[in-house]
């Protein structure tokens, strides 16, 4: 198989360049701009003819803009003769809408899959996808890699938190907390969460956990409004946890989420560069490069 070329998308330029550097491959020169009315413009400034290309483009907010940019790049790559197009989408937008929760709803991730396939994407690589259902609904070759070990190692080695208790704020994150606990080494647990489908309000059921006097790290795939972390924090503080941190792969941190989480008594929030933010201190470039090596 020939070497591949990396296309750093406008949403993940730095991450894309890091991935290309780690792989020792060319980063395709691109020109991106916005027209005055907000439409996206994409131009390839080096050839991709006959190549396998990996487009690194996370689809954090504004999701629709980042998705459209991804489609423009993929479609143009194929049009310019690329042999195979891999979309590396660390944060996969719309994955939470992976089923019809209420009658008549869009199954949004399925539509995203259709758009990507129609744009010539042959394979998708994502990080800590929200659910297996979401990946299946894409209806294409899709690989999910996890940043949780990398995050847990950072918490253990750089933050000195080896021995912390790993907590999943809901059942969906249980696998992540269990995985993190293998690095942190001192147990894991989970809470039962309910979110109103109408108001979005989060409620976490009281549950006795062995956290009194201990340091706890809440692990989740993403932090969006912060509602989930804040609700879990309340339970943990009531049960006497001494310090509580929150770690996630995708720190979306919409609006004032970070401020509100810290004001609720959280000792620190850590995320990856899947989504650029003030807390994106852990890089997933190595993880993505390792996965892409399979394409050589
Ligand atoms: C939901 O199941 C996810 O895993 C996260 O827990 C959730 O999306 C976080 O959102 P928020 O920060 O708005 O509570």
Coordinates of C-alpha atoms and ligand atoms in Angstrom, one line a residue:
X1 CA 0.0 0.0 0.0
X2 CA 1.3 3.5 -0.7
X3 CA 1.8 6.2 1.9
X4 CA -1.1 8.4 2.7
X5 CA -1.4 12.1 2.8
X6 CA -3.1 14.0 5.6
X7 CA -5.5 16.9 5.0
X8 CA -5.8 19.1 8.0
X9 CA -9.3 20.4 7.9
X10 CA -10.1 24.0 9.0
X11 CA -11.6 22.8 12.3
X12 CA -8.6 20.7 13.2
X13 CA -5.6 22.3 11.5
X14 CA -3.2 22.0 14.4
X15 CA -4.2 18.4 15.2
X16 CA -4.0 17.4 11.5
X17 CA -0.5 18.8 11.2
X18 CA 0.6 17.0 14.3
X19 CA -0.8 13.7 12.9
X20 CA 1.0 14.2 9.6
X21 CA 4.2 15.0 11.6
X22 CA 3.9 11.8 13.7
X23 CA 3.3 9.7 10.6
X24 CA 6.1 11.4 8.7
X25 CA 3.8 12.0 5.7
X26 CA 2.9 15.1 3.7
X27 CA 0.2 17.5 4.9
X28 CA -1.7 18.5 1.8
X29 CA -1.6 22.3 1.3
X30 CA -5.1 23.7 1.4
X31 CA -6.7 27.1 1.2
X32 CA -9.8 27.7 3.3
X33 CA -11.8 30.9 3.5
X34 CA -15.3 32.1 4.1
X35 CA -17.2 34.2 1.6
X36 CA -18.8 37.4 3.0
X37 CA -22.1 35.6 3.3
X38 CA -20.6 32.8 5.4
X39 CA -20.3 30.1 2.7
X40 CA -17.2 27.9 3.0
X41 CA -14.5 27.9 0.3
X42 CA -12.0 25.0 -0.2
X43 CA -9.1 24.8 -2.6
X44 CA -6.4 22.1 -2.8
X45 CA -3.0 23.6 -3.3
X46 CA -1.2 20.2 -3.9
X47 CA -2.1 17.1 -5.7
X48 CA -3.9 14.1 -4.3
X49 CA -4.3 12.2 -7.5
X50 CA -4.1 8.4 -7.0
X51 CA -3.5 8.9 -3.2
X52 CA -5.2 7.7 0.0
X53 CA -6.0 10.8 2.0
X54 CA -7.0 11.2 5.6
X55 CA -9.0 14.4 6.3
X56 CA -8.7 15.4 9.9
X57 CA -11.8 17.5 10.7
X58 CA -13.6 17.4 14.1
X59 CA -17.3 18.4 13.9
X60 CA -17.7 20.4 17.1
X61 CA -19.8 23.6 17.1
X62 CA -20.7 25.0 14.7
X63 CA -21.3 21.4 13.7
X64 CA -23.1 22.1 10.4
X65 CA -20.4 24.4 9.1
X66 CA -17.7 21.8 10.1
X67 CA -19.7 19.0 8.5
X68 CA -20.2 21.0 5.3
X69 CA -16.4 21.7 5.1
X70 CA -15.7 18.0 5.5
X71 CA -18.1 17.2 2.7
X72 CA -16.5 19.8 0.4
X73 CA -13.0 18.5 1.1
X74 CA -14.0 14.8 0.7
X75 CA -16.0 15.4 -2.5
X76 CA -13.2 17.5 -4.0
X77 CA -10.5 15.1 -3.1
X78 CA -12.4 12.3 -5.0
X79 CA -13.0 14.7 -7.9
X80 CA -9.3 15.4 -8.1
X81 CA -8.5 11.7 -8.3
X82 CA -7.9 10.6 -4.7
X83 CA -8.1 6.8 -4.6
X84 CA -9.5 6.5 -1.1
X85 CA -10.8 9.0 1.4
X86 CA -10.7 8.5 5.1
X87 CA -12.5 11.0 7.3
X88 CA -10.9 11.3 10.7
X89 CA -13.6 13.0 12.8
X90 CA -12.5 12.9 16.4
X91 CA -15.7 14.5 17.7
X92 CA -18.6 13.1 15.6
X93 CA -21.5 15.5 15.7
X94 CA -25.1 14.3 15.9
X95 CA -24.0 10.9 17.4
X96 CA -26.3 11.5 20.4
X97 CA -29.3 11.5 18.1
X98 CA -28.7 7.8 17.2
X99 CA -32.4 6.8 17.4
X100 CA -35.9 8.1 17.3
X101 CA -36.5 8.9 21.0
X102 CA -39.8 10.7 20.3
X103 CA -42.1 10.0 17.4
X104 CA -41.2 11.9 14.3
X105 CA -37.7 12.8 15.2
X106 CA -34.8 12.7 12.7
X107 CA -32.2 10.0 13.3
X108 CA -29.6 12.6 12.7
X109 CA -26.4 10.4 12.7
X110 CA -27.9 8.3 9.9
X111 CA -28.3 11.4 7.8
X112 CA -24.7 12.4 8.6
X113 CA -23.6 8.9 7.3
X114 CA -25.6 9.4 4.1
X115 CA -24.0 12.8 3.5
X116 CA -20.5 11.5 4.1
X117 CA -20.9 8.5 1.9
X118 CA -22.4 10.7 -0.9
X119 CA -19.4 12.9 -0.6
X120 CA -17.0 10.0 -1.3
X121 CA -15.9 9.1 2.3
X122 CA -14.8 5.5 2.2
X123 CA -14.0 5.1 5.9
X124 CA -14.5 7.0 9.1
X125 CA -12.3 7.1 12.2
X126 CA -13.7 8.7 15.3
X127 CA -12.8 8.9 19.0
X128 CA -15.0 7.7 21.9
X129 CA -18.1 7.7 19.7
X130 CA -21.2 8.3 21.8
X131 CA -22.6 4.8 21.1
X132 CA -22.2 1.7 19.0
X133 CA -25.7 2.4 17.6
X134 CA -24.4 5.7 16.3
X135 CA -21.5 4.0 14.5
X136 CA -23.8 1.4 13.0
X137 CA -26.3 4.0 11.9
X138 CA -23.5 5.6 9.7
X139 CA -23.8 2.5 7.5
X140 CA -20.1 2.6 6.4
X141 CA -16.7 1.3 7.5
X142 CA -16.2 3.1 10.8
X143 CA -13.5 2.6 13.5
X144 CA -13.8 4.0 17.1
X145 CA -10.6 4.6 19.0
X146 CA -10.6 5.5 22.7
X147 CA -8.7 8.4 24.3
X148 CA -9.6 7.2 27.8
X149 CA -6.3 5.4 28.5
X150 CA -4.4 8.5 27.3
X151 CA -6.6 10.7 29.5
X152 CA -6.2 8.4 32.5
X153 CA -2.4 8.3 32.1
X154 CA -2.4 12.1 32.1
X155 CA -4.5 12.2 35.3
X156 CA -2.2 9.7 36.9
X157 CA 1.2 10.9 35.8
X158 CA 0.9 14.6 35.2
X159 CA -1.8 15.5 37.7
X160 CA -0.5 13.0 40.3
X161 CA -4.0 11.4 40.7
X162 CA -3.1 7.7 40.6
X163 CA -5.3 5.9 43.1
X164 CA -8.4 8.2 42.3
X165 CA -11.8 6.6 42.0
X166 CA -13.2 6.7 38.4
X167 CA -16.8 7.6 38.1
X168 CA -19.2 7.3 35.2
X169 CA -21.9 9.9 35.5
X170 CA -24.3 7.6 33.7
X171 CA -24.5 4.0 32.6
X172 CA -23.4 5.0 29.1
X173 CA -20.0 6.1 30.4
X174 CA -19.5 2.9 32.5
X175 CA -17.1 1.3 30.1
X176 CA -15.0 4.5 30.1
X177 CA -14.7 4.7 33.9
X178 CA -14.0 0.9 34.1
X179 CA -11.2 1.4 31.5
X180 CA -9.8 4.4 33.3
X181 CA -9.7 2.6 36.6
X182 CA -7.3 0.0 35.1
X183 CA -4.7 2.9 34.9
X184 CA -5.8 4.7 38.0
X185 CA -5.9 1.5 40.0
X186 CA -8.5 2.2 42.7
X187 CA -12.0 1.2 41.7
X188 CA -14.8 2.6 39.6
X189 CA -18.6 3.2 39.9
X190 CA -21.5 4.8 38.1
X191 CA -24.5 6.9 38.7
X192 CA -28.0 6.7 37.2
X193 CA -28.8 9.7 35.2
X194 CA -32.0 10.9 33.6
X195 CA -32.3 13.7 31.1
X196 CA -35.7 15.3 30.2
X197 CA -36.1 14.9 26.4
X198 CA -38.2 18.1 26.5
X199 CA -36.2 20.5 28.7
X200 CA -32.8 18.8 28.6
X201 CA -32.7 19.0 32.5
X202 CA -30.4 16.4 34.1
X203 CA -31.3 14.5 37.3
X204 CA -28.9 12.1 38.9
X205 CA -30.3 9.5 41.3
X206 CA -28.7 9.4 44.8
X207 CA -26.6 6.2 45.1
X208 CA -24.1 5.3 47.8
X209 CA -20.6 5.2 46.5
X210 CA -17.3 4.4 48.3
X211 CA -16.0 8.0 47.9
X212 CA -15.8 9.5 51.3
X213 CA -12.5 11.3 51.8
X214 CA -11.3 10.2 48.3
X215 CA -10.4 11.9 45.1
X216 CA -12.8 11.1 42.3
X217 CA -12.4 11.7 38.6
X218 CA -15.6 11.8 36.5
X219 CA -15.0 10.3 33.1
X220 CA -17.4 11.0 30.2
X221 CA -17.2 11.0 26.4
X222 CA -18.1 14.7 26.3
X223 CA -19.0 17.7 28.4
X224 CA -21.5 19.9 26.7
X225 CA -23.6 22.1 28.9
X226 CA -21.9 20.8 32.0
X227 CA -25.3 19.7 33.4
X228 CA -24.2 16.0 33.8
X229 CA -20.9 16.8 35.6
X230 CA -22.6 19.4 37.9
X231 CA -25.3 16.9 38.9
X232 CA -22.7 14.2 39.6
X233 CA -20.6 16.7 41.6
X234 CA -23.5 17.4 43.9
X235 CA -23.9 13.7 44.7
X236 CA -20.2 13.2 45.2
X237 CA -19.8 16.2 47.5
X238 CA -22.8 15.1 49.6
X239 CA -21.0 11.8 50.1
X240 CA -17.8 13.4 51.2
X241 CA -15.5 13.1 48.2
X242 CA -12.5 15.3 49.1
X243 CA -11.6 16.3 45.5
X244 CA -13.5 15.9 42.3
X245 CA -12.1 16.3 38.7
X246 CA -13.8 15.9 35.4
X247 CA -12.1 14.3 32.4
X248 CA -13.6 14.0 29.0
X249 CA -12.6 13.2 25.4
X250 CA -14.6 16.0 23.9
X251 CA -14.7 19.3 25.9
X252 CA -17.5 21.1 24.0
X253 CA -18.1 23.2 27.0
X254 CA -20.9 25.3 25.5
X255 CA -21.6 28.8 26.7
X256 CA -20.4 29.2 30.3
X257 CA -20.2 25.5 31.1
X258 CA -16.6 25.6 32.3
X259 CA -17.3 28.5 34.7
X260 CA -20.4 26.8 36.1
X261 CA -18.6 23.5 36.6
X262 CA -15.7 25.1 38.5
X263 CA -18.2 27.3 40.5
X264 CA -19.9 24.0 41.6
X265 CA -16.7 22.9 43.3
X266 CA -14.9 20.9 40.6
X267 CA -11.2 20.9 41.2
X268 CA -10.3 20.7 37.5
X269 CA -11.5 19.9 34.1
X270 CA -9.3 18.0 31.5
X271 CA -10.1 17.3 27.9
X272 CA -8.4 16.4 24.6
X273 CA -7.6 18.4 21.5
X274 CA -10.5 16.6 19.8
X275 CA -12.2 20.0 20.5
X276 CA -10.1 23.1 21.0
X277 CA -10.9 24.6 24.4
X278 CA -9.1 26.1 27.4
X279 CA -8.9 22.6 28.9
X280 CA -7.7 20.6 25.8
X281 CA -4.3 19.7 27.2
X282 CA -4.2 16.0 26.2
X283 CA -3.4 15.4 22.5
X284 CA -4.9 12.6 20.6
X285 CA -2.5 13.0 17.7
X286 CA -0.5 9.9 18.6
X287 CA -3.6 7.8 18.9
X288 CA -4.9 8.9 15.5
X289 CA -1.5 8.4 13.9
X290 CA -1.3 4.9 15.3
X291 CA -4.7 4.1 13.8
X292 CA -3.8 5.6 10.4
X293 CA -0.6 3.5 10.2
X294 CA -3.0 0.6 9.4
X295 CA -3.5 2.3 6.0
X296 CA 0.1 2.1 4.8
Ligands
LIG1 C1 -24.6 11.7 27.3 O1 -25.1 10.6 27.5 C2 -23.2 12.0 27.2 O2 -22.4 10.9 27.4 C3 -22.8 13.1 28.1 O3 -22.9 12.7 29.5 C4 -23.6 14.3 27.9 O4 -23.8 14.5 26.6 C5 -23.0 15.5 28.5 O5 -23.8 16.6 28.2 P1 -24.0 17.8 29.3 O6 -22.6 18.3 29.6 O7 -24.8 18.8 28.5 O8 -24.7 17.3 30.5

